[in-house]
mmCIF file of C-alpha atoms in Angstrom:
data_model
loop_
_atom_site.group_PDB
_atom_site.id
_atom_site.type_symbol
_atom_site.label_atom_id
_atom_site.label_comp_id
_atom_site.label_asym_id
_atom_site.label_seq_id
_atom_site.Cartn_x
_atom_site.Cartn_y
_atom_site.Cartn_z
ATOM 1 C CA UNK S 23 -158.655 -19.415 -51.481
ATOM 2 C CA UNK S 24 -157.728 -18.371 -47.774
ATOM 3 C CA UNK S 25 -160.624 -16.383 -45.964
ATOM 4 C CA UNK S 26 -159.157 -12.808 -43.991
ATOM 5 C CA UNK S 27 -161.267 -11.280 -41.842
ATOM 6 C CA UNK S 28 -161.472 -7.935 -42.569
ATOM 7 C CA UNK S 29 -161.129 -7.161 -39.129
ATOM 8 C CA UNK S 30 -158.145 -8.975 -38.191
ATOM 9 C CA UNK S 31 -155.644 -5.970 -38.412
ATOM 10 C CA UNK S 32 -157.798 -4.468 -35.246
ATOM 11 C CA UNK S 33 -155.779 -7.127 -33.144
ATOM 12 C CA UNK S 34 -152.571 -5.843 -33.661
ATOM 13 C CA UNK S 35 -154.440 -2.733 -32.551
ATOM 14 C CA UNK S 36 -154.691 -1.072 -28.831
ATOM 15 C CA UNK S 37 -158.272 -1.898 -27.685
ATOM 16 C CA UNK S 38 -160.215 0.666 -26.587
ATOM 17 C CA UNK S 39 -162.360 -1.249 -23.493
ATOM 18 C CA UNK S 40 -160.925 -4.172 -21.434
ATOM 19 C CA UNK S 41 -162.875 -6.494 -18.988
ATOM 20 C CA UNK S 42 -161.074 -8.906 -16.794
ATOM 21 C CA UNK S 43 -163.643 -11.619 -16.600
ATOM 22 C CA UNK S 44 -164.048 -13.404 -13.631
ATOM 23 C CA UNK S 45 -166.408 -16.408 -12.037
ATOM 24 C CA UNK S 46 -169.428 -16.972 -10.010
ATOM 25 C CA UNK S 47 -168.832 -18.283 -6.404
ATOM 26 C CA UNK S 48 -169.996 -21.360 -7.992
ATOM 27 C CA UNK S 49 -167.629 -21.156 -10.838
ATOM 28 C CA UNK S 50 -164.365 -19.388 -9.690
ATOM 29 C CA UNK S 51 -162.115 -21.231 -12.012
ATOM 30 C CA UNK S 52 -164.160 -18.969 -14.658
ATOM 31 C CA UNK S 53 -161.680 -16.453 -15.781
ATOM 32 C CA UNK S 54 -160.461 -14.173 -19.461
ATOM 33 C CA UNK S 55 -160.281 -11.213 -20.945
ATOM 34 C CA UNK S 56 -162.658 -8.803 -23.554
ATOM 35 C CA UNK S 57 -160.977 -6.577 -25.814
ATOM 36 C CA UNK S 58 -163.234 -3.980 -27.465
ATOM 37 C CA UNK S 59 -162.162 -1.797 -29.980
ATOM 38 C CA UNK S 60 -164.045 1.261 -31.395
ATOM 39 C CA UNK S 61 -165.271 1.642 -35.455
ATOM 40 C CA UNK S 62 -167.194 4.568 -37.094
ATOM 41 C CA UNK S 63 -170.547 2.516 -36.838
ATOM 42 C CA UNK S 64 -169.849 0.055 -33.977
ATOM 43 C CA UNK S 65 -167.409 -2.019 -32.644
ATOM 44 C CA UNK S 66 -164.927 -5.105 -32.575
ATOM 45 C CA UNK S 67 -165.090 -7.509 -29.438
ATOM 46 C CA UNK S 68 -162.503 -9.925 -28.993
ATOM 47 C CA UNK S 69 -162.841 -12.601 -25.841
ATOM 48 C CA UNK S 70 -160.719 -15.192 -24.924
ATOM 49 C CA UNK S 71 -161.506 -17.404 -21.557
ATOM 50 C CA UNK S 72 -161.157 -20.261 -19.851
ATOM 51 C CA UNK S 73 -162.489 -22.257 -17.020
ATOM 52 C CA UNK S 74 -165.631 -22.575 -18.445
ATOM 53 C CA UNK S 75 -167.843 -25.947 -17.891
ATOM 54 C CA UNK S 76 -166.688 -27.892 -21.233
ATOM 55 C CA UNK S 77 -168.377 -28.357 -24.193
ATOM 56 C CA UNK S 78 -171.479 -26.092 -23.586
ATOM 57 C CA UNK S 79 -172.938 -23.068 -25.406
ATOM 58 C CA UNK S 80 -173.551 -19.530 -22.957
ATOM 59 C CA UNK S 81 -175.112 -16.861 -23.222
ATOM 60 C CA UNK S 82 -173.106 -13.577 -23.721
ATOM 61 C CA UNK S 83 -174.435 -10.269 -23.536
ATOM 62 C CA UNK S 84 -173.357 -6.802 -22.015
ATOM 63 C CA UNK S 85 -176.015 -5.392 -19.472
ATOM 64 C CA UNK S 86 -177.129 -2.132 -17.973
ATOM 65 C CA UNK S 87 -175.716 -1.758 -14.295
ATOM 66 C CA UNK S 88 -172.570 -0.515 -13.492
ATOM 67 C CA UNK S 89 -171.113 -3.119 -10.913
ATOM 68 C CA UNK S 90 -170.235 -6.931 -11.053
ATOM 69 C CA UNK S 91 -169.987 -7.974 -7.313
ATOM 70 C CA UNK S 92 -171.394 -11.338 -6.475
ATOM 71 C CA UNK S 93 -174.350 -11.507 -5.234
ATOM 72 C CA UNK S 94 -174.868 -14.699 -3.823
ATOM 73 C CA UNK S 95 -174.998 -17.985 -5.006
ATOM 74 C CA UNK S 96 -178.596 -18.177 -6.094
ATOM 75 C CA UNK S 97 -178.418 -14.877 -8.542
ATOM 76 C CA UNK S 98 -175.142 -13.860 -8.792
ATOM 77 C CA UNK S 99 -174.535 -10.450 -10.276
ATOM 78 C CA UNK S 100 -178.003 -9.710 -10.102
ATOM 79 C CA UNK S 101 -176.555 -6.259 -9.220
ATOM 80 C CA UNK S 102 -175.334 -5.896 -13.163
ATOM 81 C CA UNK S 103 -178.895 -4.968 -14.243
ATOM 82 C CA UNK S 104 -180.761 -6.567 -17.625
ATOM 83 C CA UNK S 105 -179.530 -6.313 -20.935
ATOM 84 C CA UNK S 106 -177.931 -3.219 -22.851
ATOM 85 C CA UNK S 107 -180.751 -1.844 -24.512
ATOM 86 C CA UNK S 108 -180.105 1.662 -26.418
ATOM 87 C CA UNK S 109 -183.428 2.675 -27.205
ATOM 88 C CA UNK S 110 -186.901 3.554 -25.738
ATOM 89 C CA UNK S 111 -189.427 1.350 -24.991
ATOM 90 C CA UNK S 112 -191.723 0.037 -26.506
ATOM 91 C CA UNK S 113 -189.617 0.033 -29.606
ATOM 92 C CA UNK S 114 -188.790 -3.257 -31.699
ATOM 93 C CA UNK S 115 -185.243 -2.419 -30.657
ATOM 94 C CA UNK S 116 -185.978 -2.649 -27.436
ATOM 95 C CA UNK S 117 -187.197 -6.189 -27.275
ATOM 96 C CA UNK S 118 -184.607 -9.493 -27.198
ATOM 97 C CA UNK S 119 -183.084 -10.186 -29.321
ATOM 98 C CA UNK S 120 -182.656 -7.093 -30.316
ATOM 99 C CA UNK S 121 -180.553 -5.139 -27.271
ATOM 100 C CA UNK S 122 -177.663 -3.552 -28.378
ATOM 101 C CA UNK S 123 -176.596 -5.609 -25.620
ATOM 102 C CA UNK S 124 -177.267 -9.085 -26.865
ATOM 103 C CA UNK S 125 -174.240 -11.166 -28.198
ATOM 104 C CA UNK S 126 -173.799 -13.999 -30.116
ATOM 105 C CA UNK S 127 -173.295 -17.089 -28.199
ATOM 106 C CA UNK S 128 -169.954 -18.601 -26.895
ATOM 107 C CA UNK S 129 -169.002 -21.961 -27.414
ATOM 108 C CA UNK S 130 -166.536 -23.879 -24.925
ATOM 109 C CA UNK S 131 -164.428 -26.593 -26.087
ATOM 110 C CA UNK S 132 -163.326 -29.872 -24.182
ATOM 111 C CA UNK S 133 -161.133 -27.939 -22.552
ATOM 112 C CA UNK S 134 -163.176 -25.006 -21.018
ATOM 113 C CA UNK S 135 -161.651 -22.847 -23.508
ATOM 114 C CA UNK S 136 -163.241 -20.032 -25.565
ATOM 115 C CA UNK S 137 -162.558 -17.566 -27.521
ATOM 116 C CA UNK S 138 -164.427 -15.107 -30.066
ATOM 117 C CA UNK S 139 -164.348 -12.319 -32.364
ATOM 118 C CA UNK S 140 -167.379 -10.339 -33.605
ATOM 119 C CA UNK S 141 -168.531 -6.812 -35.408
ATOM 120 C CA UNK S 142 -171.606 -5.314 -33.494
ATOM 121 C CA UNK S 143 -173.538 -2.679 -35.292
ATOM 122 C CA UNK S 144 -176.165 -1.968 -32.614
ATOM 123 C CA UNK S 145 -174.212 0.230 -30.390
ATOM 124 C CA UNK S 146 -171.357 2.817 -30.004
ATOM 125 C CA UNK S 147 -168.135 2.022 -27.785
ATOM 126 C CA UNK S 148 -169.023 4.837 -25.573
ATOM 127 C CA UNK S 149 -172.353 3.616 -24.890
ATOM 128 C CA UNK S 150 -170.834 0.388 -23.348
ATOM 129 C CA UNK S 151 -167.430 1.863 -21.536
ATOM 130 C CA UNK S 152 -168.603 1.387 -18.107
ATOM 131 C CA UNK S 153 -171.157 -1.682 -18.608
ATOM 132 C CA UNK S 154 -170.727 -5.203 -17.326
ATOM 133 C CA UNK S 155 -170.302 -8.347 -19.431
ATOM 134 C CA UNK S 156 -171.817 -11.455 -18.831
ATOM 135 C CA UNK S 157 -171.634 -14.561 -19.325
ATOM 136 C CA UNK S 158 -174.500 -16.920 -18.833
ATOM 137 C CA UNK S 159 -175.182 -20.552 -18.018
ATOM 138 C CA UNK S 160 -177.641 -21.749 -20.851
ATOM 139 C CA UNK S 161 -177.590 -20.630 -24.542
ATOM 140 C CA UNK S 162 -180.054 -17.666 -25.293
ATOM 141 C CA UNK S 163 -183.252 -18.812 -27.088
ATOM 142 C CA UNK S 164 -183.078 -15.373 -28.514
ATOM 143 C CA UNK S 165 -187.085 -15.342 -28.507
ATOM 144 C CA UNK S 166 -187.851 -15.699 -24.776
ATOM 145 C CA UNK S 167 -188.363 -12.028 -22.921
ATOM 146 C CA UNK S 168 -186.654 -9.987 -21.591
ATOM 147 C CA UNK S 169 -183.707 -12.417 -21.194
ATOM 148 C CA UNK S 170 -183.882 -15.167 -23.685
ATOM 149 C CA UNK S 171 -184.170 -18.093 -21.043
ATOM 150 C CA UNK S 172 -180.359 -17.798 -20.926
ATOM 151 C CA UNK S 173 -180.384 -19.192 -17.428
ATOM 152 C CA UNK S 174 -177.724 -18.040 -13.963
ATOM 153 C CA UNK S 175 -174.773 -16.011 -14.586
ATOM 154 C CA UNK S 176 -171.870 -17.549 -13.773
ATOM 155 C CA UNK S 177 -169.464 -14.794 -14.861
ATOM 156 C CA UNK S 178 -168.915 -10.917 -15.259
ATOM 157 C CA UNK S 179 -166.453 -7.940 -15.913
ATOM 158 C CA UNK S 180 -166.573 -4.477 -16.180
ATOM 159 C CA UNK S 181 -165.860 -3.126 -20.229
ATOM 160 C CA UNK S 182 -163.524 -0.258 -18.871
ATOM 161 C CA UNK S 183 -161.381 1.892 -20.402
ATOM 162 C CA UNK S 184 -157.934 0.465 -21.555
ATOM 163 C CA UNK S 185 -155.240 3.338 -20.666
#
């Protein structure tokens, strides 16, 4: 019996968010697109990027700043704040893994290729429009605070509004 995702109509859909991803100065070949597109109770995020170091796992997770300008080579888009987190502290929502913000991971293939779909619960669209994106150079541990050990970022983009 073939498998459908139930969300696979949303890609013949208009997406609400766009980020042009783009690389570290230490990984400029980094580059892709994230689609978002809004639900009731969450959202739909589509990426699809290349460039990456091949057959890793990354980190992915949206953060709190507002700005994805590289900031050097030894932190780069420090400027892009920690992770999304939509509640107060001190709250078991507020703790990693927990962040509306954190993703599941992204796999590259051989080629530096990656791509991925995924339903996110945690937050509303219009609580990301206007956050960055990153990706990250290790997996996340998703136990290790406030980051999950998820190492440099080596790529970013700004979830803006698709007009």
């Amino acid at each position: 019996m073939k498998q459908v995702s139930r969300f696979a109509y949303m890609e013949n859909e208009s997406p609400t968010l766009e980020a042009e991803i783009k690389g570290s100065d230490v990984h400029p070949e980094i580059a892709g697109r994230v689609f978002v597109y809004g639900l009731p109770k969450g959202f739909y995020l589509q990426a699809d990027l290349e460039g990456l170091p091949e057959s890793r796992v990354f980190g992915l997770h949206i953060h709190d700043g507002l700005v994805c300008t590289p900031t050097g080579m030894d932190n780069p888009f420090s400027d892009a704040g920690g992770h999304f987190g939509n509640c107060g502290d001190g709250i078991w929502c507020s703790r990693h893994p927990y962040h509306a913000g954190d993703l599941p991971p992204l796999f590259s293939n051989a080629e530096g290729k990656s791509n991925i779909r995924i339903y996110i619960d945690r937050a509303d669209i219009d609580e990301i429009s206007g956050k960055p994106i990153i990706i990250h150079g290790l997996p996340d541990d998703f136990k290790t605070q406030p980051s999950g050990n998820s190492g440099v970022r080596i790529a970013c983009g700004i979830l803006k509004e698709k007009i």
